[in-house]
Each structure stands twice: as structure tokens, then as C-alpha cells.
Amino acid sequence: ALFAEHFSALASPRGRAGVIVPTGIATDATTAPFFAALIDGKRLESLISFENEDFIFPSVHHSFRFCLLTLRGNAAENAPSEFVFFARSTLDLADQERRFTLSPADIARINPNTKTAPVFRARADAELTAKIYARVPVLIDEAKGPAGNPWGVSFARLFDMSNDSGLFRTASQLHAAGFARDGTGWRNGAARYLPLYEAKMIHQFDHRWATYDGTESRDATEAEKQTPDFEPTPRYFVSEAEVADRLRAKSWTRGWLMGWRDITSSHVLRTVIATAFPRAGVGNNLPLMLYEPHADPRFLAALQGSLSSLACDYVARHKVGGTHLNFFIYQQLPILPPTAYTEADLAFLVPRVLELTYTSHAMAPFARDLGYDGKPFTWNEDRRAHLRAELDAHFARAYGLTRDELRYILDPEDAMGPHYPSETFRVLKKNDIARHHEYRTARLTLAAWDAQASTGNIRAGGPSSGGPP
């Protein structure tokens, strides 16, 4: 950063400065202030980023990313900046589909808090993301104060897996201390221990994604999930009193929690993995989203649906350059505000989110908060696939997408032709084909879009009216 800043200062008013630096100069939180100053000052001419996979620099690791950073000596009013990412040789620079421009206003909308550069593989991704952010605000816009946090959300890491390890107990330790199994926890008189949830235990609409056999984790089976009595076994347990004290300090009284996986990437099944799960101890790799006591649970269910949508995940994939979905990235995801949801929207969304989420007895508090007193819903993979497709089609409209844009998000090569430089849900498509011999998610989602269009179920403020939600 100092090297780049030095050359920036040396450029004459009519000159340019060009340096080769790590791509992180534009994407990392530690260098965000410098890059934000370039954006605010309208001094960024271009950023051409390479992966070293073809060993342009033979002595540098193949996965290292570096860029050609070109700076203007003076501010250029309203002049956009040009970008290329994921190039592997100079020949890639001739591909016009890899090149895109963003104005300072575009970058400020996409990443208003950090002004860091979003990372796109193709021009279509840049244009589509800019379109989404022109319609949908970020979760938290720090510059707007309380008005920039319409959900009133705060974040918490409940237990640190290292610093708080002295509070954790294994099942064998509790058994040796005279505790007996009590539901999902352990009890000895008035003392009770609750499961300690870790990030790998959850997935979208699923608090039973993985379970521990001793110290080793494994994915829960479909047969296990079809039993509403099945709950995942954690690696550790923690005192219920300690959990209560820490949640009380955050003014959280509900019998369930909502959080997201910190560890992720843009090359896995889904990037944003956020869901509701039972009230329990929670490790630091599963940050919590907490809300005001008066928050309407129906809206929080809709928020969960939004976070799990293909539209939101598509954008997130252009923001996560490493293996962490950090707070500063999470806060700048495009999230529909509560005012975007009509009663008709909630009537459509809440029953579907409820059915996808309430699959075991441990989630009864979540169901009760949503006004449902029945039994857990049966885990049925086909039924769940259709429900998720209906949610994805609905949120695609809410995010202002057209059918062709939704098709592009699902599979750029299907929409743009073979060898198109973008990549979205490659792992999802690969898994679908391996299991169902087709890209089932794409077929069901586009069918749901068509069904909603044919029945007139186009939400207010969607593409039919052109206005904001």
C-alpha cells in the first residue's frame, strides 16, 4: 500500500502512475482506506488483475493474484474506471467480455462502507450487479447512521473456540461428572449444558446439516433428517446459564437464533449460508444476527429467505475473494429492507420458509413465533426443491431481474454460449447433474418463474412496474 501510495503522490497533474501490486490493494479490508481514497478522488484509471496460474512470474505461487494498477494524476470528473479480473495471460485482455467499467458512483453503491472493488469475471456480471444495487440497498450503510440499518440488526460472536475453550465439555466429560442426557443437552440437578453449534453443522434452511461422531464430523443422512426427533450431536457442550447470560446481555430472548457461516468461498455449493437454528451455544465461526425485541418474526423469516436466494448468493460470489464471509462483506450484501415486503409477499414467503426450516422439534420456538402450532414438517427432498425454486423465482423478481437475467445467474454458458468467461453456480450444477441427471435447480426455478408470471403473481414494484420495492 505504501509503495502504491508513493507512486500515486509522484504522478504529475497531467500524468499517470502504473504499478504492479497484489490484487488485494483493491479488495482487502486492510488496504480499503487507500483504495477508497482513489475512488473518492476519481483517480483510478484501470485495474487489470491476473492469476499466476500460467506462471507469468515463475518464482511466485500459482494461485497468487496481482494487478496492473494505473492511477491518474488529477481527478477525472465522472470518468469510469476499467477493470479486468482473473486474466491468466495478456491474451485474455483482448476478450472484450472480460473488460468492464464502473463509475465511482457504481462502486459506492456496491461497497459503500469500504469502497473496495467488486471482483467480476465478465462484463455481464458487472452490469447485472450494478443493476441490482441500483434497486436494492446494502444490509448496513454505515454513512447513513440508524437509517442505514433498516433491519436494526447487530452482530455477535457468542463463544470464541480458543479463548472460551475452558467452558466447553465433551459428552464423556459430562457423563463422568454425573450428568444425564436431557433432550439435546445434559442435566445434573439444576445445572444443564446445551449443544455448542459450529458453522459446519448448519446449511441453508437446515440446522441439521452435519453431526459429530466423537471428534469427527459427517453430513447427516436424509433418513436421519426424515425423523423429527433427530438432532445433530455437537463436538462440545456449554453451560445453559452461560449461554443465557450472554444472550441476555444482547437483549435476545427468543428460543432460536439466526447466523451465518464465516468460512466459505465463491467456488462452493453456496456462498451465503445463513439460517435459523435452535437456541444454544454458538462458536465464533458462526456469527449471530440479532434484532430488536419488537421485530416481527415474519419479516425475519422473509429475510432468511432473501439471504438464501440465488440472487443474493450470486452477488456474494463476486465479493468473497478468500475463504471468509467477513462482517464488512456481509454488511454490504444487497438486502431488501423491511419496507419492501407487502402483506401479500409475507403470505407467500413465510409458509415456505417455515416449512423448509421447521423440520425437527428443536425448531418449535421458531414455528410458534410465526404463529404455527403444528408438528414439524416432513423432510422431503423433492418437496423442498420445489419450495426453494418458488422462493428463488420470487426473490429474483424482488431483486429486479428479468427471466433472461435469472437464466444467466443459473448458468452463464447456457445464456451466453460456451466458453463464456463467467462462472456462477458450477458446483450446484455439477451436483444436480450427478444426482438427478439434469440441472434440476435451473429447470425448477425457471418453471416457478413462469408459473408465477402466468398466475399474475408478480410482486408490486417488480419489473412489471419498474419502480423500487
Tab-separated table of C-alpha atoms in Angstrom:
chain	number	residue	atom	x	y	z
A	1	ALA	CA	0.000	0.000	0.000
A	2	LEU	CA	2.816	2.417	0.831
A	3	PHE	CA	4.536	1.597	-2.461
A	4	ALA	CA	1.363	2.311	-4.460
A	5	GLU	CA	0.602	5.442	-2.463
A	6	HIS	CA	4.127	6.749	-3.053
A	7	PHE	CA	3.756	6.454	-6.847
A	8	SER	CA	0.291	7.957	-6.659
A	9	ALA	CA	1.773	11.023	-4.964
A	10	LEU	CA	4.541	11.285	-7.565
A	11	ALA	CA	2.198	11.482	-10.570
A	12	SER	CA	2.040	14.933	-12.132
A	13	PRO	CA	-1.353	16.574	-12.667
A	14	ARG	CA	-1.283	15.507	-16.339
A	15	GLY	CA	0.472	12.205	-15.733
A	16	ARG	CA	-0.215	8.617	-14.872
A	17	ALA	CA	1.305	6.177	-12.416
A	18	GLY	CA	1.431	2.457	-13.163
A	19	VAL	CA	2.477	-0.176	-10.623
A	20	ILE	CA	2.326	-3.948	-10.274
A	21	VAL	CA	0.934	-4.825	-6.843
A	22	PRO	CA	-1.113	-7.631	-5.236
A	23	THR	CA	-4.787	-7.532	-6.258
A	24	GLY	CA	-5.619	-7.202	-2.571
A	25	ILE	CA	-4.813	-3.490	-2.912
A	26	ALA	CA	-8.372	-3.168	-4.272
A	27	THR	CA	-10.235	-5.915	-2.406
A	28	ASP	CA	-8.783	-6.341	1.091
A	29	ALA	CA	-10.074	-4.630	4.217
A	30	THR	CA	-6.570	-3.590	5.329
A	31	THR	CA	-5.982	-1.542	2.167
A	32	ALA	CA	-9.580	-0.320	1.864
A	33	PRO	CA	-8.830	3.247	3.072
A	34	PHE	CA	-6.224	3.754	0.335
A	35	PHE	CA	-8.416	2.319	-2.418
A	36	ALA	CA	-11.431	4.286	-1.137
A	37	ALA	CA	-9.354	7.463	-1.437
A	38	LEU	CA	-8.615	6.598	-5.073
A	39	ILE	CA	-12.320	6.052	-5.781
A	40	ASP	CA	-13.477	9.154	-3.920
A	41	GLY	CA	-10.768	11.189	-5.652
A	42	LYS	CA	-11.735	9.758	-9.083
A	43	ARG	CA	-8.103	8.866	-9.702
A	44	LEU	CA	-8.375	5.193	-10.663
A	45	GLU	CA	-7.741	4.754	-14.391
A	46	SER	CA	-7.716	0.958	-14.533
A	47	LEU	CA	-7.068	-2.228	-12.592
A	48	ILE	CA	-6.083	-5.312	-14.585
A	49	SER	CA	-5.850	-8.372	-12.323
A	50	PHE	CA	-4.066	-11.626	-13.144
A	51	GLU	CA	-3.933	-15.062	-11.598
A	52	ASN	CA	-0.439	-16.546	-11.766
A	53	GLU	CA	-1.752	-19.951	-12.894
A	54	ASP	CA	0.359	-19.816	-16.080
A	55	PHE	CA	3.405	-18.657	-14.076
A	56	ILE	CA	3.862	-15.232	-15.592
A	57	PHE	CA	6.160	-14.860	-12.586
A	58	PRO	CA	7.866	-18.300	-12.417
A	59	SER	CA	9.033	-17.947	-8.815
A	60	VAL	CA	5.630	-16.896	-7.437
A	61	HIS	CA	2.937	-19.342	-6.251
A	62	HIS	CA	0.428	-20.249	-8.977
A	63	SER	CA	-2.615	-19.023	-7.001
A	64	PHE	CA	-1.198	-15.568	-6.273
A	65	ARG	CA	-3.178	-12.662	-7.735
A	66	PHE	CA	-1.507	-9.442	-8.845
A	67	CYS	CA	-2.707	-6.452	-10.826
A	68	LEU	CA	-1.594	-3.641	-13.080
A	69	LEU	CA	-2.815	-0.564	-11.219
A	70	THR	CA	-2.940	2.646	-13.250
A	71	LEU	CA	-3.657	5.946	-11.495
A	72	ARG	CA	-4.475	9.408	-12.786
A	73	GLY	CA	-2.545	12.414	-11.585
A	74	ASN	CA	-5.697	14.518	-11.289
A	75	ALA	CA	-9.315	13.666	-10.680
A	76	ALA	CA	-11.282	12.957	-13.854
A	77	GLU	CA	-14.853	14.073	-13.311
A	78	ASN	CA	-17.336	11.241	-13.951
A	79	ALA	CA	-14.693	9.166	-15.759
A	80	PRO	CA	-15.290	5.459	-15.131
A	81	SER	CA	-12.521	3.065	-14.225
A	82	GLU	CA	-11.755	-0.004	-16.313
A	83	PHE	CA	-11.347	-3.453	-14.749
A	84	VAL	CA	-10.321	-6.971	-15.687
A	85	PHE	CA	-10.148	-9.840	-13.207
A	86	PHE	CA	-8.993	-13.478	-13.414
A	87	ALA	CA	-6.818	-12.945	-16.502
A	88	ARG	CA	-4.107	-15.577	-16.905
A	89	SER	CA	-2.159	-14.062	-19.790
A	90	THR	CA	-2.045	-10.825	-21.743
A	91	LEU	CA	-4.048	-12.590	-24.476
A	92	ASP	CA	-7.067	-12.520	-22.154
A	93	LEU	CA	-7.059	-8.731	-22.302
A	94	ALA	CA	-8.255	-8.875	-25.915
A	95	ASP	CA	-11.507	-10.535	-24.785
A	96	GLN	CA	-13.956	-7.649	-24.535
A	97	GLU	CA	-16.347	-9.726	-22.413
A	98	ARG	CA	-13.726	-9.732	-19.654
A	99	ARG	CA	-13.392	-5.947	-19.624
A	100	PHE	CA	-15.882	-3.755	-17.795
A	101	THR	CA	-16.152	-0.258	-16.419
A	102	LEU	CA	-17.536	1.021	-13.138
A	103	SER	CA	-18.042	4.632	-12.158
A	104	PRO	CA	-17.190	5.885	-8.669
A	105	ALA	CA	-20.948	6.039	-8.044
A	106	ASP	CA	-21.309	2.368	-9.044
A	107	ILE	CA	-18.563	1.290	-6.636
A	108	ALA	CA	-20.007	3.466	-3.881
A	109	ARG	CA	-23.391	1.741	-4.277
A	110	ILE	CA	-21.928	-1.774	-4.395
A	111	ASN	CA	-19.498	-1.296	-1.490
A	112	PRO	CA	-20.489	1.965	0.244
A	113	ASN	CA	-18.686	1.227	3.518
A	114	THR	CA	-15.295	0.131	2.178
A	115	LYS	CA	-15.242	1.383	-1.437
A	116	THR	CA	-13.364	-1.812	-2.282
A	117	ALA	CA	-13.562	-3.172	-5.820
A	118	PRO	CA	-16.056	-5.946	-6.561
A	119	VAL	CA	-14.453	-8.843	-8.434
A	120	PHE	CA	-16.186	-9.813	-11.677
A	121	ARG	CA	-15.207	-12.405	-14.253
A	122	ALA	CA	-17.191	-10.813	-17.076
A	123	ARG	CA	-18.765	-7.577	-18.203
A	124	ALA	CA	-22.261	-9.043	-17.854
A	125	ASP	CA	-21.636	-9.707	-14.145
A	126	ALA	CA	-20.590	-6.111	-13.551
A	127	GLU	CA	-23.602	-4.710	-15.360
A	128	LEU	CA	-26.064	-7.049	-13.649
A	129	THR	CA	-24.637	-6.425	-10.176
A	130	ALA	CA	-24.718	-2.663	-10.736
A	131	LYS	CA	-28.362	-3.005	-11.767
A	132	ILE	CA	-29.217	-4.943	-8.585
A	133	TYR	CA	-27.542	-2.371	-6.342
A	134	ALA	CA	-29.294	0.481	-8.133
A	135	ARG	CA	-32.514	-1.071	-6.823
A	136	VAL	CA	-31.587	-2.884	-3.585
A	137	PRO	CA	-29.597	-1.255	-0.736
A	138	VAL	CA	-26.903	-2.910	1.329
A	139	LEU	CA	-27.774	-4.533	4.643
A	140	ILE	CA	-25.991	-1.766	6.590
A	141	ASP	CA	-24.862	1.545	5.090
A	142	GLU	CA	-22.638	2.966	7.813
A	143	ALA	CA	-22.626	6.507	6.441
A	144	LYS	CA	-26.400	6.820	6.933
A	145	GLY	CA	-26.375	6.047	10.654
A	146	PRO	CA	-29.522	4.350	12.074
A	147	ALA	CA	-31.366	4.954	8.783
A	148	GLY	CA	-28.728	2.849	7.049
A	149	ASN	CA	-29.640	-0.180	9.173
A	150	PRO	CA	-33.354	-0.643	8.403
A	151	TRP	CA	-33.402	-4.147	9.924
A	152	GLY	CA	-31.948	-2.903	13.215
A	153	VAL	CA	-29.539	-5.825	13.059
A	154	SER	CA	-26.495	-6.239	15.291
A	155	PHE	CA	-23.866	-8.958	15.211
A	156	ALA	CA	-22.303	-11.117	17.894
A	157	ARG	CA	-19.771	-13.898	18.252
A	158	LEU	CA	-21.138	-15.762	21.261
A	159	PHE	CA	-18.208	-18.029	22.183
A	160	ASP	CA	-14.614	-17.977	20.993
A	161	MET	CA	-13.475	-21.503	20.182
A	162	SER	CA	-9.988	-20.778	21.555
A	163	ASN	CA	-10.360	-18.216	24.341
A	164	ASP	CA	-13.532	-19.807	25.759
A	165	SER	CA	-12.430	-23.424	25.399
A	166	GLY	CA	-12.263	-23.796	29.177
A	167	LEU	CA	-16.071	-23.517	29.262
A	168	PHE	CA	-16.626	-26.414	26.860
A	169	ARG	CA	-17.292	-30.005	27.867
A	170	THR	CA	-17.440	-33.217	25.850
A	171	ALA	CA	-20.220	-35.768	26.330
A	172	SER	CA	-17.808	-38.147	28.059
A	173	GLN	CA	-16.720	-35.426	30.488
A	174	LEU	CA	-20.328	-34.613	31.386
A	175	HIS	CA	-21.177	-38.274	31.819
A	176	ALA	CA	-18.199	-38.752	34.125
A	177	ALA	CA	-19.345	-35.724	36.156
A	178	GLY	CA	-22.726	-37.305	36.826
A	179	PHE	CA	-24.776	-35.582	34.103
A	180	ALA	CA	-27.503	-37.454	32.240
A	181	ARG	CA	-28.888	-36.808	28.747
A	182	ASP	CA	-31.733	-34.293	28.736
A	183	GLY	CA	-33.131	-33.747	25.260
A	184	THR	CA	-30.354	-32.229	23.160
A	185	GLY	CA	-28.302	-31.372	26.261
A	186	TRP	CA	-27.143	-32.802	29.586
A	187	ARG	CA	-28.538	-32.186	33.091
A	188	ASN	CA	-27.360	-32.716	36.661
A	189	GLY	CA	-29.907	-31.236	39.052
A	190	ALA	CA	-30.311	-27.547	38.234
A	191	ALA	CA	-27.176	-27.477	36.060
A	192	ARG	CA	-27.721	-28.044	32.346
A	193	TYR	CA	-25.427	-27.992	29.323
A	194	LEU	CA	-26.529	-27.099	25.789
A	195	PRO	CA	-25.022	-28.062	22.432
A	196	LEU	CA	-22.312	-25.806	21.055
A	197	TYR	CA	-23.153	-25.197	17.408
A	198	GLU	CA	-20.299	-24.808	14.932
A	199	ALA	CA	-20.614	-23.413	11.421
A	200	LYS	CA	-20.207	-26.764	9.666
A	201	MET	CA	-23.353	-28.037	11.416
A	202	ILE	CA	-25.738	-25.744	9.500
A	203	HIS	CA	-26.680	-25.013	5.903
A	204	GLN	CA	-29.426	-23.038	4.184
A	205	PHE	CA	-32.798	-23.858	5.806
A	206	ASP	CA	-31.074	-26.696	7.646
A	207	HIS	CA	-29.861	-26.776	11.255
A	208	ARG	CA	-29.079	-30.486	10.917
A	209	TRP	CA	-26.595	-30.404	8.038
A	210	ALA	CA	-23.794	-32.172	9.919
A	211	THR	CA	-23.326	-34.110	13.129
A	212	TYR	CA	-20.350	-35.379	15.108
A	213	ASP	CA	-19.383	-38.981	15.701
A	214	GLY	CA	-16.921	-38.423	18.513
A	215	THR	CA	-14.424	-35.840	17.270
A	216	GLU	CA	-15.175	-36.390	13.562
A	217	SER	CA	-17.991	-34.619	11.739
A	218	ARG	CA	-20.084	-36.091	8.935
A	219	ASP	CA	-23.079	-34.983	6.907
A	220	ALA	CA	-26.406	-36.031	8.383
A	221	THR	CA	-28.218	-38.534	6.195
A	222	GLU	CA	-31.556	-37.966	4.522
A	223	ALA	CA	-33.003	-40.815	6.574
A	224	GLU	CA	-31.894	-39.116	9.797
A	225	LYS	CA	-33.460	-35.825	8.736
A	226	GLN	CA	-36.753	-37.518	7.962
A	227	THR	CA	-37.055	-38.214	11.694
A	228	PRO	CA	-38.212	-35.047	13.537
A	229	ASP	CA	-36.622	-36.377	16.746
A	230	PHE	CA	-33.144	-36.392	15.196
A	231	GLU	CA	-30.841	-33.566	16.272
A	232	PRO	CA	-27.157	-33.225	15.400
A	233	THR	CA	-24.611	-34.241	18.011
A	234	PRO	CA	-22.120	-31.441	18.681
A	235	ARG	CA	-18.456	-31.825	19.491
A	236	TYR	CA	-18.848	-29.789	22.700
A	237	PHE	CA	-21.483	-28.633	25.173
A	238	VAL	CA	-21.589	-25.379	27.172
A	239	SER	CA	-23.449	-24.236	30.288
A	240	GLU	CA	-27.043	-23.140	29.673
A	241	ALA	CA	-26.580	-20.410	32.300
A	242	GLU	CA	-23.556	-19.036	30.418
A	243	VAL	CA	-25.499	-19.025	27.154
A	244	ALA	CA	-28.429	-17.255	28.850
A	245	ASP	CA	-26.166	-14.595	30.365
A	246	ARG	CA	-24.511	-13.797	27.044
A	247	LEU	CA	-27.767	-13.631	25.102
A	248	ARG	CA	-29.406	-11.592	27.845
A	249	ALA	CA	-26.595	-9.064	27.508
A	250	LYS	CA	-27.594	-8.769	23.831
A	251	SER	CA	-31.317	-8.416	24.747
A	252	TRP	CA	-32.141	-11.616	22.854
A	253	THR	CA	-34.953	-13.630	24.436
A	254	ARG	CA	-36.273	-15.801	21.613
A	255	GLY	CA	-35.932	-19.587	21.648
A	256	TRP	CA	-33.998	-19.653	18.366
A	257	LEU	CA	-31.042	-17.908	16.768
A	258	MET	CA	-30.020	-16.798	13.283
A	259	GLY	CA	-26.470	-16.764	11.970
A	260	TRP	CA	-24.204	-17.457	9.016
A	261	ARG	CA	-21.123	-19.468	8.184
A	262	ASP	CA	-17.979	-17.375	8.330
A	263	ILE	CA	-15.933	-19.945	6.374
A	264	THR	CA	-16.988	-20.059	2.716
A	265	SER	CA	-15.790	-19.220	-0.791
A	266	SER	CA	-17.126	-18.325	-4.218
A	267	HIS	CA	-16.387	-21.828	-5.534
A	268	VAL	CA	-18.553	-23.977	-3.246
A	269	LEU	CA	-22.195	-25.075	-3.377
A	270	ARG	CA	-23.463	-21.813	-1.855
A	271	THR	CA	-21.548	-18.791	-0.603
A	272	VAL	CA	-24.054	-17.235	1.822
A	273	ILE	CA	-25.108	-19.966	4.251
A	274	ALA	CA	-27.414	-18.297	6.762
A	275	THR	CA	-30.277	-19.893	8.646
A	276	ALA	CA	-32.277	-20.039	11.859
A	277	PHE	CA	-31.290	-22.752	14.345
A	278	PRO	CA	-32.101	-23.715	17.952
A	279	ARG	CA	-31.085	-21.556	20.916
A	280	ALA	CA	-27.740	-22.986	22.031
A	281	GLY	CA	-24.089	-22.165	22.467
A	282	VAL	CA	-22.516	-20.889	19.243
A	283	GLY	CA	-18.863	-20.847	18.181
A	284	ASN	CA	-17.165	-17.801	16.702
A	285	ASN	CA	-17.157	-19.231	13.170
A	286	LEU	CA	-20.961	-18.906	13.224
A	287	PRO	CA	-21.645	-15.179	13.803
A	288	LEU	CA	-25.136	-14.272	15.004
A	289	MET	CA	-27.621	-11.760	13.632
A	290	LEU	CA	-29.625	-10.209	16.463
A	291	TYR	CA	-32.665	-7.930	16.242
A	292	GLU	CA	-34.744	-5.653	18.410
A	293	PRO	CA	-37.186	-7.479	20.749
A	294	HIS	CA	-40.163	-5.963	18.938
A	295	ALA	CA	-39.034	-7.197	15.479
A	296	ASP	CA	-41.812	-9.063	13.654
A	297	PRO	CA	-40.672	-12.703	13.189
A	298	ARG	CA	-42.476	-12.872	9.854
A	299	PHE	CA	-40.114	-10.283	8.422
A	300	LEU	CA	-37.119	-12.144	9.866
A	301	ALA	CA	-38.320	-15.294	8.117
A	302	ALA	CA	-38.522	-13.313	4.864
A	303	LEU	CA	-35.003	-12.026	5.500
A	304	GLN	CA	-33.783	-15.597	5.885
A	305	GLY	CA	-35.358	-16.411	2.532
A	306	SER	CA	-33.661	-13.427	0.934
A	307	LEU	CA	-30.240	-14.385	2.299
A	308	SER	CA	-30.666	-17.917	0.933
A	309	SER	CA	-31.817	-16.806	-2.511
A	310	LEU	CA	-29.872	-17.353	-5.709
A	311	ALA	CA	-29.996	-13.627	-6.439
A	312	CYS	CA	-28.277	-12.688	-3.172
A	313	ASP	CA	-25.794	-15.534	-3.431
A	314	TYR	CA	-24.877	-14.522	-6.984
A	315	VAL	CA	-23.798	-11.092	-5.784
A	316	ALA	CA	-21.936	-12.501	-2.784
A	317	ARG	CA	-19.820	-14.658	-5.082
A	318	HIS	CA	-18.311	-11.527	-6.581
A	319	LYS	CA	-17.388	-10.171	-3.154
A	320	VAL	CA	-15.770	-13.132	-1.407
A	321	GLY	CA	-12.238	-13.352	-2.721
A	322	GLY	CA	-10.892	-15.629	0.007
A	323	THR	CA	-12.379	-18.097	2.461
A	324	HIS	CA	-14.231	-15.789	4.868
A	325	LEU	CA	-17.597	-14.054	4.663
A	326	ASN	CA	-16.406	-11.255	6.925
A	327	PHE	CA	-18.613	-8.696	8.640
A	328	PHE	CA	-17.594	-5.958	6.197
A	329	ILE	CA	-18.655	-8.139	3.248
A	330	TYR	CA	-21.855	-9.305	4.925
A	331	GLN	CA	-22.936	-5.756	5.724
A	332	GLN	CA	-22.605	-4.812	2.051
A	333	LEU	CA	-24.743	-7.594	0.612
A	334	PRO	CA	-27.853	-6.359	-1.268
A	335	ILE	CA	-30.719	-6.973	1.138
A	336	LEU	CA	-34.295	-5.854	0.606
A	337	PRO	CA	-35.399	-3.614	3.517
A	338	PRO	CA	-38.473	-4.485	5.590
A	339	THR	CA	-40.499	-1.875	3.715
A	340	ALA	CA	-40.048	-3.928	0.522
A	341	TYR	CA	-42.374	-6.641	1.839
A	342	THR	CA	-46.125	-6.335	1.458
A	343	GLU	CA	-48.611	-8.496	3.336
A	344	ALA	CA	-49.051	-10.454	0.119
A	345	ASP	CA	-45.295	-11.047	-0.016
A	346	LEU	CA	-45.255	-12.298	3.559
A	347	ALA	CA	-48.229	-14.561	2.900
A	348	PHE	CA	-46.251	-16.135	0.067
A	349	LEU	CA	-42.823	-16.281	1.736
A	350	VAL	CA	-43.402	-17.128	5.392
A	351	PRO	CA	-45.190	-20.502	4.949
A	352	ARG	CA	-42.418	-21.677	2.612
A	353	VAL	CA	-39.572	-20.561	4.869
A	354	LEU	CA	-41.405	-22.110	7.836
A	355	GLU	CA	-41.800	-25.487	6.117
A	356	LEU	CA	-38.167	-25.540	4.996
A	357	THR	CA	-36.882	-24.579	8.444
A	358	TYR	CA	-39.213	-26.356	10.911
A	359	THR	CA	-38.135	-29.944	10.328
A	360	SER	CA	-37.453	-31.064	13.917
A	361	HIS	CA	-38.904	-30.463	17.362
A	362	ALA	CA	-35.951	-28.262	18.355
A	363	MET	CA	-37.238	-25.539	15.994
A	364	ALA	CA	-40.697	-25.389	17.606
A	365	PRO	CA	-39.963	-21.929	19.140
A	366	PHE	CA	-39.322	-20.593	15.634
A	367	ALA	CA	-42.590	-22.064	14.381
A	368	ARG	CA	-44.542	-20.732	17.378
A	369	ASP	CA	-43.158	-17.223	16.806
A	370	LEU	CA	-44.522	-17.464	13.266
A	371	GLY	CA	-47.943	-18.448	14.598
A	372	TYR	CA	-47.749	-22.144	13.693
A	373	ASP	CA	-48.687	-24.702	16.376
A	374	GLY	CA	-48.433	-27.892	14.328
A	375	LYS	CA	-45.884	-30.675	14.148
A	376	PRO	CA	-42.547	-30.373	12.315
A	377	PHE	CA	-42.764	-30.714	8.553
A	378	THR	CA	-41.548	-33.917	6.951
A	379	TRP	CA	-38.139	-33.708	5.294
A	380	ASN	CA	-38.841	-34.447	1.640
A	381	GLU	CA	-36.065	-33.564	-0.821
A	382	ASP	CA	-38.361	-33.199	-3.849
A	383	ARG	CA	-40.844	-31.056	-1.963
A	384	ARG	CA	-38.030	-28.868	-0.599
A	385	ALA	CA	-36.582	-28.396	-4.090
A	386	HIS	CA	-39.919	-27.072	-5.366
A	387	LEU	CA	-40.359	-24.751	-2.369
A	388	ARG	CA	-36.873	-23.333	-2.831
A	389	ALA	CA	-37.473	-22.814	-6.542
A	390	GLU	CA	-40.613	-20.824	-5.757
A	391	LEU	CA	-38.684	-18.674	-3.282
A	392	ASP	CA	-35.839	-18.122	-5.739
A	393	ALA	CA	-38.204	-17.073	-8.510
A	394	HIS	CA	-39.985	-14.659	-6.158
A	395	PHE	CA	-36.758	-13.074	-4.928
A	396	ALA	CA	-35.368	-12.835	-8.457
A	397	ARG	CA	-38.301	-10.561	-9.265
A	398	ALA	CA	-37.894	-8.695	-5.997
A	399	TYR	CA	-34.273	-8.002	-6.942
A	400	GLY	CA	-35.443	-6.604	-10.261
A	401	LEU	CA	-34.210	-9.414	-12.507
A	402	THR	CA	-35.726	-10.463	-15.810
A	403	ARG	CA	-36.187	-14.115	-16.751
A	404	ASP	CA	-33.138	-13.963	-19.030
A	405	GLU	CA	-31.056	-12.499	-16.200
A	406	LEU	CA	-32.202	-15.256	-13.855
A	407	ARG	CA	-31.241	-17.786	-16.523
A	408	TYR	CA	-27.827	-16.152	-16.756
A	409	ILE	CA	-27.335	-16.310	-12.981
A	410	LEU	CA	-28.168	-20.008	-13.016
A	411	ASP	CA	-25.753	-20.811	-15.864
A	412	PRO	CA	-23.850	-18.136	-17.844
A	413	GLU	CA	-22.842	-20.591	-20.587
A	414	ASP	CA	-26.473	-21.576	-21.129
A	415	ALA	CA	-27.408	-17.923	-21.558
A	416	MET	CA	-24.302	-16.620	-23.347
A	417	GLY	CA	-22.863	-19.634	-25.122
A	418	PRO	CA	-19.934	-21.990	-24.424
A	419	HIS	CA	-16.627	-20.691	-23.087
A	420	TYR	CA	-18.168	-17.508	-21.687
A	421	PRO	CA	-15.656	-16.278	-19.061
A	422	SER	CA	-18.117	-16.071	-16.153
A	423	GLU	CA	-18.884	-18.768	-13.603
A	424	THR	CA	-21.700	-18.767	-11.047
A	425	PHE	CA	-23.146	-21.975	-9.569
A	426	ARG	CA	-20.817	-24.542	-11.139
A	427	VAL	CA	-20.812	-26.852	-8.089
A	428	LEU	CA	-24.605	-26.687	-7.748
A	429	LYS	CA	-24.998	-27.621	-11.415
A	430	LYS	CA	-22.421	-30.416	-11.148
A	431	ASN	CA	-24.127	-31.890	-8.062
A	432	ASP	CA	-27.561	-31.700	-9.677
A	433	ILE	CA	-26.390	-33.498	-12.801
A	434	ALA	CA	-24.642	-36.185	-10.754
A	435	ARG	CA	-27.755	-36.834	-8.662
A	436	HIS	CA	-30.644	-36.049	-10.999
A	437	HIS	CA	-29.040	-36.323	-14.475
A	438	GLU	CA	-30.067	-32.721	-15.167
A	439	TYR	CA	-29.555	-29.237	-13.772
A	440	ARG	CA	-32.741	-29.595	-11.737
A	441	THR	CA	-32.379	-26.325	-9.826
A	442	ALA	CA	-32.372	-24.349	-13.085
A	443	ARG	CA	-35.364	-26.202	-14.502
A	444	LEU	CA	-37.461	-25.863	-11.357
A	445	THR	CA	-36.570	-22.203	-10.766
A	446	LEU	CA	-37.390	-21.120	-14.315
A	447	ALA	CA	-40.589	-23.179	-14.201
A	448	ALA	CA	-41.534	-21.437	-10.953
A	449	TRP	CA	-40.842	-18.075	-12.600
A	450	ASP	CA	-43.143	-18.970	-15.499
A	451	ALA	CA	-45.859	-20.268	-13.170
A	452	GLN	CA	-45.808	-17.101	-11.076
A	453	ALA	CA	-45.950	-14.976	-14.219
A	454	SER	CA	-48.870	-16.951	-15.654
A	455	THR	CA	-50.912	-16.577	-12.474
A	456	GLY	CA	-50.167	-12.880	-12.189
A	457	ASN	CA	-48.088	-13.394	-9.043
A	458	ILE	CA	-45.720	-10.563	-9.880
A	459	ARG	CA	-44.898	-8.618	-6.757
A	460	ALA	CA	-45.562	-4.886	-6.516
A	461	GLY	CA	-42.579	-2.862	-7.606
A	462	GLY	CA	-41.217	-5.718	-9.726
A	463	PRO	CA	-40.150	-5.481	-13.350
A	464	SER	CA	-43.761	-5.014	-14.455
A	465	SER	CA	-43.914	-1.597	-12.771
A	466	GLY	CA	-40.264	-0.634	-12.888
A	467	GLY	CA	-40.370	1.114	-9.527
A	468	PRO	CA	-38.391	0.419	-6.379
A	469	PRO	CA	-39.815	-2.073	-3.895
